[in-house]
Amino acid sequence: MSSHSNMHTLDIHSATTEDILSLENIRSVLIRLEETIVFQLIERAQFARNARCYSSDGFPELKEREGWNSSWLAWFLKETESTHAKVRRFEAPDEYPFTDPSLLPKPILAPVTYPELLWKHSVNVNDQILKFYVDQIIPDITRTLGENSDDGHYGSSAIRDMEVLSALSRRIHFGMFVSESKFRAEPAAFIPHILTPNRDELAALITKPAVEAALLVRLAEKAKVYGQDMDRPGANAEEREKERKIEIDTVVRIYKTFVIPLTKEVEVDYLLTRLDGVSQDEIDKMLATNTFVH
Amino acid sequence: MSSHSNMHTLDIHSATTEDILSLENIRSVLIRLEETIVFQLIERAQFARNARCYSSDGFPELKEREGWNSSWLAWFLKETESTHAKVRRFEAPDEYPFTDPSLLPKPILAPVTYPELLWKHSVNVNDQILKFYVDQIIPDITRTLGENSDDGHYGSSAIRDMEVLSALSRRIHFGMFVSESKFRAEPAAFIPHILTPNRDELAALITKPAVEAALLVRLAEKAKVYGQDMDRPGANAEEREKERKIEIDTVVRIYKTFVIPLTKEVEVDYLLTRLDGVSQDEIDKMLATNTFVH
């Protein structure tokens, strides 16, 4: 284990493929993202539901002035992801845009040379993430302010929406690093089920029920601590629970019913095309030796 | 007190001047911003110092491709604030841009009618905030990763920089709401010192040492709780202190040496022009009755 929590972030200049794909690094990124997700959910939960921001006709000005036919949030995502695309955010193997890539500008910076990490793939589940976020997460975390509350803080809530979505997207797509890492460690176990193909067997190979159970315990603890009311020093533990910023159950449910299953789907989707373009010779070698052949 | 922590945020559609300028509301906004500032400092602290992002010649591509003569961070601020300006963020009386307003686009939305809150003023201390942030805060919170560490995560760190800066700016400029609220409650106490003018007397009128002391205690508690290592369930309190995400002293020092004094400066600067354009008749009435005359 690293000697400082900050060491969750590898140096982009010097990290090797082995460093990045080590289960220790992957685990540390995924665990650190739990904090970010809980923090940013709490930040969003201080504002009302503001349903108007999520429907395609909520702000007619966006259509009239910007020719934009989708929602307020989708407009914020497009604008913000356009800025980030210019500085090559989506060339990183763990960053995927919510906006249709054809609407995003080209980078103004020369490309970074990343080590070869992921196999060529076309996985992007951001549409599913956005839908679940708008339909389930937002109503859940804003319910205490009223079922259909609207406080007019549309910009503030959209900025927090983007933070949550970006962290969820990175968390879920990071599953491909798990798949790649496990595939490289034991290719002969995966190859037959990729060739069949058999989703269930692949899912079984990457699922560790004990790790998932530990995750939910750790997450509940983080939600408990970060979500308590800290505004009145001297308040005891019971009083701090009364004015929570977010419910522990809500955070755990988001992971249990959504983040974990969708990550698994991403992991399997990625594996299913993992042998596309790999020669029969290489496949045979990996099957015979159970060693990753590059 | 509100019955739920989420009630820190007033409804923009229905809040009256009295609601917004009540000391209870102001206090609740300022206290809630402590969480945001601590959270976002922790988010930034996971990345290296990345000094290249803060110097005007760190990325020659920005000059060559975008005609931009300032830093990577300033470019991110300009791009992001341009998006936000389109949806009228800076028409809100508690939002001030870091970017030269002449570089920002006009809003595409019709203006919101805010209640009359602040007197006409030209206070904007974002240059000071940015300078202190780059010179002091960034080296402080990233020191454990090395004095001049660079991990290549320039986009990720800039996004977190903007979150911290935006929260600090809102916190510090919110001092003007404190000034306005206190001026309205007791105009006769302020008017002589505005007319003299006497900064020290004005500062004394808005300073509450007991409130500041309580703030620092509360802030230390928040930094202690949010900054602890929560990644290993079962770890005891001592172990959780060993791998802190941010030092308690650092957070307290940021407030004590910077946020609190600069807020006071903003409060006094605002008061000094509070009578500009107010008629002598109104001033006399306020002095005689010690009641705010609008």
Short mmCIF file of N, CA and C in Angstrom, two decimals, chain B residues 103-254:
data_model
loop_
_atom_site.label_atom_id
_atom_site.label_comp_id
_atom_site.label_asym_id
_atom_site.label_seq_id
_atom_site.Cartn_x
_atom_site.Cartn_y
_atom_site.Cartn_z
N LEU B 103 -14.16 39.91 -21.85
CA LEU B 103 -13.91 38.69 -22.64
C LEU B 103 -15.09 37.72 -22.58
N LEU B 104 -16.09 38.02 -21.76
CA LEU B 104 -17.20 37.07 -21.57
C LEU B 104 -18.38 37.42 -22.46
N PRO B 105 -19.08 36.38 -22.97
CA PRO B 105 -20.24 36.65 -23.84
C PRO B 105 -21.45 37.17 -23.05
N LYS B 106 -22.40 37.72 -23.79
CA LYS B 106 -23.65 38.19 -23.19
C LYS B 106 -24.56 37.00 -22.89
N PRO B 107 -25.44 37.14 -21.89
CA PRO B 107 -26.38 36.05 -21.58
C PRO B 107 -27.32 35.74 -22.75
N ILE B 108 -27.66 34.46 -22.88
CA ILE B 108 -28.66 34.07 -23.88
C ILE B 108 -30.03 33.94 -23.23
N LEU B 109 -30.09 34.03 -21.92
CA LEU B 109 -31.37 33.95 -21.22
C LEU B 109 -31.82 35.35 -20.83
N ALA B 110 -33.11 35.54 -20.73
CA ALA B 110 -33.64 36.81 -20.22
C ALA B 110 -33.17 36.97 -18.78
N PRO B 111 -32.93 38.20 -18.34
CA PRO B 111 -32.43 38.40 -16.96
C PRO B 111 -33.43 37.93 -15.91
N VAL B 112 -32.89 37.41 -14.80
CA VAL B 112 -33.71 37.12 -13.62
C VAL B 112 -33.93 38.44 -12.89
N THR B 113 -35.12 38.65 -12.37
CA THR B 113 -35.29 39.86 -11.55
C THR B 113 -34.96 39.51 -10.11
N TYR B 114 -33.76 39.89 -9.67
CA TYR B 114 -33.38 39.67 -8.28
C TYR B 114 -33.98 40.78 -7.44
N PRO B 115 -34.33 40.49 -6.19
CA PRO B 115 -34.72 41.58 -5.30
C PRO B 115 -33.52 42.50 -5.12
N GLU B 116 -33.76 43.75 -4.76
CA GLU B 116 -32.64 44.67 -4.57
C GLU B 116 -31.87 44.29 -3.31
N LEU B 117 -30.66 43.83 -3.48
CA LEU B 117 -29.92 43.32 -2.33
C LEU B 117 -28.73 44.21 -1.99
N LEU B 118 -27.85 44.35 -2.97
CA LEU B 118 -26.63 45.11 -2.70
C LEU B 118 -26.71 46.47 -3.37
N TRP B 119 -26.07 47.44 -2.77
CA TRP B 119 -25.93 48.77 -3.35
C TRP B 119 -24.95 48.67 -4.52
N LYS B 120 -25.04 49.58 -5.46
CA LYS B 120 -24.11 49.57 -6.59
C LYS B 120 -22.66 49.63 -6.06
N HIS B 121 -21.81 48.73 -6.56
CA HIS B 121 -20.43 48.70 -6.08
C HIS B 121 -19.52 48.16 -7.17
N SER B 122 -18.21 48.24 -6.96
CA SER B 122 -17.31 47.67 -7.97
C SER B 122 -16.28 46.74 -7.31
N VAL B 123 -16.71 46.10 -6.22
CA VAL B 123 -15.80 45.20 -5.50
C VAL B 123 -15.63 43.88 -6.28
N ASN B 124 -14.41 43.49 -6.54
CA ASN B 124 -14.10 42.16 -7.08
C ASN B 124 -12.66 41.85 -6.72
N VAL B 125 -12.47 40.96 -5.76
CA VAL B 125 -11.12 40.65 -5.27
C VAL B 125 -10.61 39.31 -5.82
N ASN B 126 -11.16 38.88 -6.95
CA ASN B 126 -10.75 37.58 -7.48
C ASN B 126 -9.28 37.52 -7.87
N ASP B 127 -8.70 38.65 -8.28
CA ASP B 127 -7.25 38.63 -8.58
C ASP B 127 -6.45 38.25 -7.34
N GLN B 128 -6.84 38.82 -6.20
CA GLN B 128 -6.14 38.48 -4.94
C GLN B 128 -6.37 37.02 -4.56
N ILE B 129 -7.60 36.55 -4.79
CA ILE B 129 -7.91 35.15 -4.45
C ILE B 129 -7.06 34.21 -5.31
N LEU B 130 -7.01 34.50 -6.61
CA LEU B 130 -6.24 33.64 -7.52
C LEU B 130 -4.76 33.64 -7.14
N LYS B 131 -4.23 34.81 -6.82
CA LYS B 131 -2.80 34.89 -6.48
C LYS B 131 -2.50 34.09 -5.20
N PHE B 132 -3.32 34.27 -4.18
CA PHE B 132 -3.09 33.54 -2.94
C PHE B 132 -3.25 32.02 -3.17
N TYR B 133 -4.23 31.68 -3.95
CA TYR B 133 -4.48 30.26 -4.24
C TYR B 133 -3.26 29.61 -4.90
N VAL B 134 -2.74 30.27 -5.92
CA VAL B 134 -1.62 29.70 -6.68
C VAL B 134 -0.32 29.74 -5.85
N ASP B 135 -0.09 30.84 -5.14
CA ASP B 135 1.19 31.02 -4.42
C ASP B 135 1.22 30.26 -3.10
N GLN B 136 0.09 30.14 -2.42
CA GLN B 136 0.09 29.59 -1.07
C GLN B 136 -0.69 28.28 -0.96
N ILE B 137 -1.93 28.31 -1.40
CA ILE B 137 -2.79 27.14 -1.14
C ILE B 137 -2.30 25.91 -1.90
N ILE B 138 -2.05 26.08 -3.20
CA ILE B 138 -1.62 24.92 -4.00
C ILE B 138 -0.33 24.28 -3.47
N PRO B 139 0.75 25.07 -3.26
CA PRO B 139 1.95 24.43 -2.70
C PRO B 139 1.66 23.74 -1.36
N ASP B 140 0.84 24.36 -0.51
CA ASP B 140 0.53 23.79 0.80
C ASP B 140 -0.19 22.44 0.70
N ILE B 141 -1.25 22.39 -0.08
CA ILE B 141 -2.09 21.18 -0.05
C ILE B 141 -1.49 20.05 -0.89
N THR B 142 -0.48 20.36 -1.71
CA THR B 142 0.11 19.30 -2.54
C THR B 142 1.51 18.92 -2.05
N ARG B 143 1.95 19.50 -0.94
CA ARG B 143 3.34 19.32 -0.49
C ARG B 143 3.70 17.85 -0.25
N THR B 144 2.76 17.07 0.27
CA THR B 144 3.09 15.67 0.57
C THR B 144 3.44 14.87 -0.69
N LEU B 145 3.08 15.39 -1.85
CA LEU B 145 3.42 14.69 -3.10
C LEU B 145 4.77 15.17 -3.65
N GLY B 146 5.42 16.07 -2.94
CA GLY B 146 6.71 16.59 -3.39
C GLY B 146 6.62 18.08 -3.63
N GLU B 147 7.71 18.81 -3.32
CA GLU B 147 7.69 20.28 -3.40
C GLU B 147 7.26 20.79 -4.77
N ASN B 148 7.78 20.15 -5.80
CA ASN B 148 7.44 20.66 -7.13
C ASN B 148 6.93 19.53 -8.02
N SER B 149 5.98 18.78 -7.45
CA SER B 149 5.51 17.58 -8.10
C SER B 149 4.67 17.91 -9.34
N ASP B 150 4.73 17.00 -10.31
CA ASP B 150 3.98 17.15 -11.56
C ASP B 150 3.54 15.76 -11.97
N ASP B 151 2.24 15.52 -12.04
CA ASP B 151 1.76 14.18 -12.40
C ASP B 151 1.10 14.14 -13.77
N GLY B 152 1.09 15.29 -14.46
CA GLY B 152 0.52 15.32 -15.80
C GLY B 152 -1.00 15.41 -15.85
N HIS B 153 -1.65 15.39 -14.70
CA HIS B 153 -3.13 15.47 -14.70
C HIS B 153 -3.57 16.93 -14.70
N TYR B 154 -3.21 17.63 -15.78
CA TYR B 154 -3.42 19.08 -15.82
C TYR B 154 -4.90 19.45 -15.92
N GLY B 155 -5.64 18.68 -16.71
CA GLY B 155 -7.07 18.98 -16.84
C GLY B 155 -7.80 18.70 -15.54
N SER B 156 -7.52 17.53 -14.95
CA SER B 156 -8.18 17.16 -13.70
C SER B 156 -7.87 18.17 -12.61
N SER B 157 -6.61 18.61 -12.53
CA SER B 157 -6.32 19.54 -11.45
C SER B 157 -6.95 20.91 -11.73
N ALA B 158 -7.00 21.34 -12.98
CA ALA B 158 -7.62 22.64 -13.29
C ALA B 158 -9.11 22.63 -12.97
N ILE B 159 -9.78 21.51 -13.23
CA ILE B 159 -11.22 21.44 -12.93
C ILE B 159 -11.43 21.60 -11.43
N ARG B 160 -10.58 20.95 -10.62
CA ARG B 160 -10.69 21.09 -9.15
C ARG B 160 -10.29 22.49 -8.71
N ASP B 161 -9.28 23.07 -9.36
CA ASP B 161 -8.90 24.45 -9.05
C ASP B 161 -10.11 25.38 -9.17
N MET B 162 -10.84 25.21 -10.28
CA MET B 162 -11.97 26.10 -10.52
C MET B 162 -13.05 25.94 -9.46
N GLU B 163 -13.24 24.70 -8.99
CA GLU B 163 -14.24 24.47 -7.94
C GLU B 163 -13.84 25.17 -6.65
N VAL B 164 -12.57 25.03 -6.28
CA VAL B 164 -12.11 25.69 -5.05
C VAL B 164 -12.21 27.20 -5.20
N LEU B 165 -11.72 27.72 -6.31
CA LEU B 165 -11.72 29.17 -6.51
C LEU B 165 -13.13 29.74 -6.50
N SER B 166 -14.04 29.04 -7.14
CA SER B 166 -15.40 29.52 -7.21
C SER B 166 -16.04 29.55 -5.82
N ALA B 167 -15.77 28.54 -5.01
CA ALA B 167 -16.32 28.51 -3.65
C ALA B 167 -15.67 29.59 -2.77
N LEU B 168 -14.36 29.76 -2.90
CA LEU B 168 -13.68 30.81 -2.12
C LEU B 168 -14.21 32.19 -2.51
N SER B 169 -14.38 32.40 -3.80
CA SER B 169 -14.83 33.70 -4.28
C SER B 169 -16.24 34.00 -3.77
N ARG B 170 -17.10 32.99 -3.83
CA ARG B 170 -18.47 33.22 -3.35
C ARG B 170 -18.44 33.50 -1.85
N ARG B 171 -17.65 32.75 -1.10
CA ARG B 171 -17.53 32.95 0.35
C ARG B 171 -17.06 34.35 0.69
N ILE B 172 -16.03 34.78 0.01
CA ILE B 172 -15.42 36.07 0.36
C ILE B 172 -16.32 37.24 -0.07
N HIS B 173 -16.86 37.17 -1.28
CA HIS B 173 -17.74 38.25 -1.73
C HIS B 173 -19.07 38.29 -0.98
N PHE B 174 -19.44 37.17 -0.37
CA PHE B 174 -20.68 37.15 0.41
C PHE B 174 -20.58 38.10 1.61
N GLY B 175 -19.36 38.50 1.95
CA GLY B 175 -19.17 39.51 2.99
C GLY B 175 -20.00 40.76 2.73
N MET B 176 -20.24 41.08 1.48
CA MET B 176 -21.03 42.27 1.16
C MET B 176 -22.47 42.13 1.67
N PHE B 177 -22.98 40.89 1.69
CA PHE B 177 -24.32 40.67 2.24
C PHE B 177 -24.32 40.92 3.75
N VAL B 178 -23.22 40.53 4.39
CA VAL B 178 -23.08 40.81 5.83
C VAL B 178 -23.11 42.32 6.06
N SER B 179 -22.31 43.04 5.28
CA SER B 179 -22.24 44.50 5.43
C SER B 179 -23.62 45.13 5.21
N GLU B 180 -24.27 44.75 4.13
CA GLU B 180 -25.57 45.35 3.80
C GLU B 180 -26.57 45.06 4.92
N SER B 181 -26.55 43.82 5.39
CA SER B 181 -27.49 43.42 6.44
C SER B 181 -27.26 44.24 7.71
N LYS B 182 -26.00 44.37 8.08
CA LYS B 182 -25.69 45.11 9.32
C LYS B 182 -25.92 46.61 9.15
N PHE B 183 -25.64 47.13 7.97
CA PHE B 183 -25.90 48.54 7.69
C PHE B 183 -27.40 48.84 7.82
N ARG B 184 -28.22 47.96 7.25
CA ARG B 184 -29.67 48.19 7.31
C ARG B 184 -30.21 48.11 8.73
N ALA B 185 -29.57 47.25 9.54
CA ALA B 185 -30.06 47.06 10.91
C ALA B 185 -29.75 48.27 11.78
N GLU B 186 -28.70 49.02 11.42
CA GLU B 186 -28.22 50.07 12.33
C GLU B 186 -27.48 51.15 11.54
N PRO B 187 -28.16 51.80 10.61
CA PRO B 187 -27.44 52.72 9.71
C PRO B 187 -26.71 53.85 10.44
N ALA B 188 -27.27 54.34 11.54
CA ALA B 188 -26.64 55.49 12.21
C ALA B 188 -25.26 55.15 12.78
N ALA B 189 -25.04 53.86 13.07
CA ALA B 189 -23.73 53.46 13.58
C ALA B 189 -22.67 53.51 12.48
N PHE B 190 -23.10 53.24 11.24
CA PHE B 190 -22.14 53.14 10.13
C PHE B 190 -21.87 54.48 9.45
N ILE B 191 -22.91 55.29 9.32
CA ILE B 191 -22.83 56.48 8.47
C ILE B 191 -21.65 57.40 8.81
N PRO B 192 -21.42 57.75 10.07
CA PRO B 192 -20.30 58.65 10.37
C PRO B 192 -18.96 58.08 9.87
N HIS B 193 -18.75 56.78 10.04
CA HIS B 193 -17.47 56.17 9.66
C HIS B 193 -17.36 55.97 8.15
N ILE B 194 -18.49 55.93 7.48
CA ILE B 194 -18.44 55.90 6.01
C ILE B 194 -18.06 57.29 5.51
N LEU B 195 -18.63 58.32 6.15
CA LEU B 195 -18.39 59.69 5.69
C LEU B 195 -16.97 60.15 6.01
N THR B 196 -16.40 59.68 7.11
CA THR B 196 -15.06 60.19 7.53
C THR B 196 -13.99 60.06 6.46
N PRO B 197 -13.68 58.93 5.84
CA PRO B 197 -14.03 57.53 6.12
C PRO B 197 -13.01 56.92 7.08
N ASN B 198 -13.49 55.92 7.82
CA ASN B 198 -12.63 55.27 8.80
C ASN B 198 -12.76 53.74 8.71
N ARG B 199 -11.80 53.14 8.03
CA ARG B 199 -11.83 51.68 7.79
C ARG B 199 -11.85 50.89 9.10
N ASP B 200 -11.01 51.32 10.06
CA ASP B 200 -10.89 50.55 11.30
C ASP B 200 -12.21 50.51 12.06
N GLU B 201 -12.87 51.65 12.13
CA GLU B 201 -14.15 51.68 12.85
C GLU B 201 -15.19 50.82 12.13
N LEU B 202 -15.18 50.88 10.82
CA LEU B 202 -16.13 50.05 10.06
C LEU B 202 -15.83 48.57 10.28
N ALA B 203 -14.54 48.23 10.25
CA ALA B 203 -14.16 46.83 10.48
C ALA B 203 -14.61 46.39 11.86
N ALA B 204 -14.45 47.28 12.85
CA ALA B 204 -14.84 46.93 14.22
C ALA B 204 -16.35 46.66 14.30
N LEU B 205 -17.13 47.43 13.53
CA LEU B 205 -18.59 47.26 13.58
C LEU B 205 -19.06 45.91 13.03
N ILE B 206 -18.30 45.35 12.11
CA ILE B 206 -18.75 44.09 11.50
C ILE B 206 -18.00 42.88 12.03
N THR B 207 -17.03 43.10 12.92
CA THR B 207 -16.23 41.99 13.43
C THR B 207 -16.81 41.45 14.72
N LYS B 208 -16.96 40.13 14.77
CA LYS B 208 -17.40 39.48 16.00
C LYS B 208 -16.37 38.42 16.36
N PRO B 209 -15.42 38.74 17.24
CA PRO B 209 -14.34 37.78 17.54
C PRO B 209 -14.87 36.42 17.98
N ALA B 210 -15.96 36.39 18.73
CA ALA B 210 -16.48 35.11 19.20
C ALA B 210 -16.98 34.25 18.03
N VAL B 211 -17.59 34.93 17.03
CA VAL B 211 -18.07 34.19 15.85
C VAL B 211 -16.90 33.63 15.06
N GLU B 212 -15.85 34.45 14.92
CA GLU B 212 -14.66 33.98 14.19
C GLU B 212 -14.00 32.80 14.90
N ALA B 213 -13.92 32.88 16.23
CA ALA B 213 -13.31 31.78 16.99
C ALA B 213 -14.12 30.51 16.81
N ALA B 214 -15.46 30.64 16.86
CA ALA B 214 -16.32 29.47 16.69
C ALA B 214 -16.18 28.89 15.29
N LEU B 215 -16.05 29.78 14.32
CA LEU B 215 -15.87 29.33 12.93
C LEU B 215 -14.63 28.44 12.82
N LEU B 216 -13.52 28.90 13.39
CA LEU B 216 -12.27 28.14 13.24
C LEU B 216 -12.36 26.77 13.93
N VAL B 217 -13.07 26.72 15.04
CA VAL B 217 -13.26 25.43 15.73
C VAL B 217 -14.09 24.49 14.85
N ARG B 218 -15.17 25.04 14.30
CA ARG B 218 -16.07 24.23 13.45
C ARG B 218 -15.33 23.75 12.20
N LEU B 219 -14.55 24.66 11.61
CA LEU B 219 -13.81 24.32 10.40
C LEU B 219 -12.79 23.22 10.66
N ALA B 220 -12.08 23.32 11.79
CA ALA B 220 -11.09 22.30 12.13
C ALA B 220 -11.77 20.94 12.26
N GLU B 221 -12.96 20.95 12.85
CA GLU B 221 -13.70 19.71 13.03
C GLU B 221 -14.10 19.12 11.66
N LYS B 222 -14.53 19.99 10.75
CA LYS B 222 -14.90 19.52 9.41
C LYS B 222 -13.67 18.96 8.68
N ALA B 223 -12.55 19.67 8.76
CA ALA B 223 -11.33 19.21 8.09
C ALA B 223 -10.88 17.88 8.69
N LYS B 224 -11.05 17.75 10.00
CA LYS B 224 -10.65 16.52 10.68
C LYS B 224 -11.48 15.34 10.17
N VAL B 225 -12.77 15.53 10.12
CA VAL B 225 -13.68 14.44 9.73
C VAL B 225 -13.59 14.13 8.24
N TYR B 226 -13.66 15.16 7.39
CA TYR B 226 -13.68 14.91 5.95
C TYR B 226 -12.31 14.48 5.42
N GLY B 227 -11.24 14.89 6.11
CA GLY B 227 -9.92 14.62 5.59
C GLY B 227 -9.32 13.31 6.07
N GLN B 228 -10.03 12.60 6.94
CA GLN B 228 -9.47 11.34 7.45
C GLN B 228 -9.47 10.26 6.37
N ASP B 229 -8.66 9.27 6.55
CA ASP B 229 -8.61 8.14 5.63
C ASP B 229 -9.76 7.18 5.94
N MET B 230 -10.67 7.05 5.01
CA MET B 230 -11.85 6.20 5.25
C MET B 230 -11.77 4.93 4.41
N ASP B 231 -10.61 4.67 3.83
CA ASP B 231 -10.55 3.61 2.84
C ASP B 231 -10.40 2.22 3.44
N ARG B 232 -10.01 2.17 4.71
CA ARG B 232 -9.83 0.86 5.30
C ARG B 232 -10.79 0.68 6.46
N PRO B 233 -11.94 0.04 6.22
CA PRO B 233 -12.89 -0.12 7.32
C PRO B 233 -12.23 -0.97 8.39
N GLY B 234 -12.53 -0.67 9.62
CA GLY B 234 -11.90 -1.41 10.69
C GLY B 234 -10.68 -0.68 11.23
N ALA B 235 -10.13 0.26 10.42
CA ALA B 235 -8.99 1.04 10.92
C ALA B 235 -9.48 1.88 12.10
N ASN B 236 -8.65 2.03 13.10
CA ASN B 236 -9.08 2.86 14.24
C ASN B 236 -8.75 4.33 13.99
N ALA B 237 -9.15 5.17 14.93
CA ALA B 237 -9.05 6.62 14.73
C ALA B 237 -7.60 7.05 14.45
N GLU B 238 -6.68 6.42 15.16
CA GLU B 238 -5.27 6.80 15.02
C GLU B 238 -4.76 6.45 13.61
N GLU B 239 -5.15 5.27 13.14
CA GLU B 239 -4.72 4.85 11.80
C GLU B 239 -5.31 5.77 10.73
N ARG B 240 -6.55 6.20 10.96
CA ARG B 240 -7.20 7.07 9.98
C ARG B 240 -6.53 8.44 9.91
N GLU B 241 -5.90 8.85 10.99
CA GLU B 241 -5.20 10.14 11.00
C GLU B 241 -3.91 10.07 10.20
N LYS B 242 -3.31 8.85 10.15
CA LYS B 242 -1.99 8.71 9.54
C LYS B 242 -2.00 9.02 8.05
N GLU B 243 -3.08 8.66 7.37
CA GLU B 243 -3.12 8.86 5.92
C GLU B 243 -4.16 9.91 5.55
N ARG B 244 -4.08 11.03 6.21
CA ARG B 244 -5.04 12.12 5.95
C ARG B 244 -5.01 12.58 4.50
N LYS B 245 -6.16 13.03 4.01
CA LYS B 245 -6.24 13.59 2.66
C LYS B 245 -5.86 15.07 2.67
N ILE B 246 -6.02 15.69 3.82
CA ILE B 246 -5.60 17.09 3.95
C ILE B 246 -5.31 17.35 5.43
N GLU B 247 -4.35 18.23 5.70
CA GLU B 247 -4.01 18.54 7.09
C GLU B 247 -5.01 19.55 7.66
N ILE B 248 -5.40 19.31 8.90
CA ILE B 248 -6.34 20.22 9.56
C ILE B 248 -5.76 21.63 9.64
N ASP B 249 -4.50 21.72 10.04
CA ASP B 249 -3.84 23.02 10.18
C ASP B 249 -3.85 23.82 8.89
N THR B 250 -3.67 23.12 7.78
CA THR B 250 -3.64 23.82 6.49
C THR B 250 -4.97 24.51 6.22
N VAL B 251 -6.06 23.77 6.45
CA VAL B 251 -7.39 24.33 6.19
C VAL B 251 -7.65 25.51 7.13
N VAL B 252 -7.33 25.35 8.40
CA VAL B 252 -7.57 26.43 9.36
C VAL B 252 -6.74 27.66 8.99
N ARG B 253 -5.48 27.41 8.58
CA ARG B 253 -4.61 28.53 8.21
C ARG B 253 -5.15 29.30 7.01
N ILE B 254 -5.72 28.58 6.05
CA ILE B 254 -6.28 29.25 4.86
C ILE B 254 -7.38 30.24 5.28
#
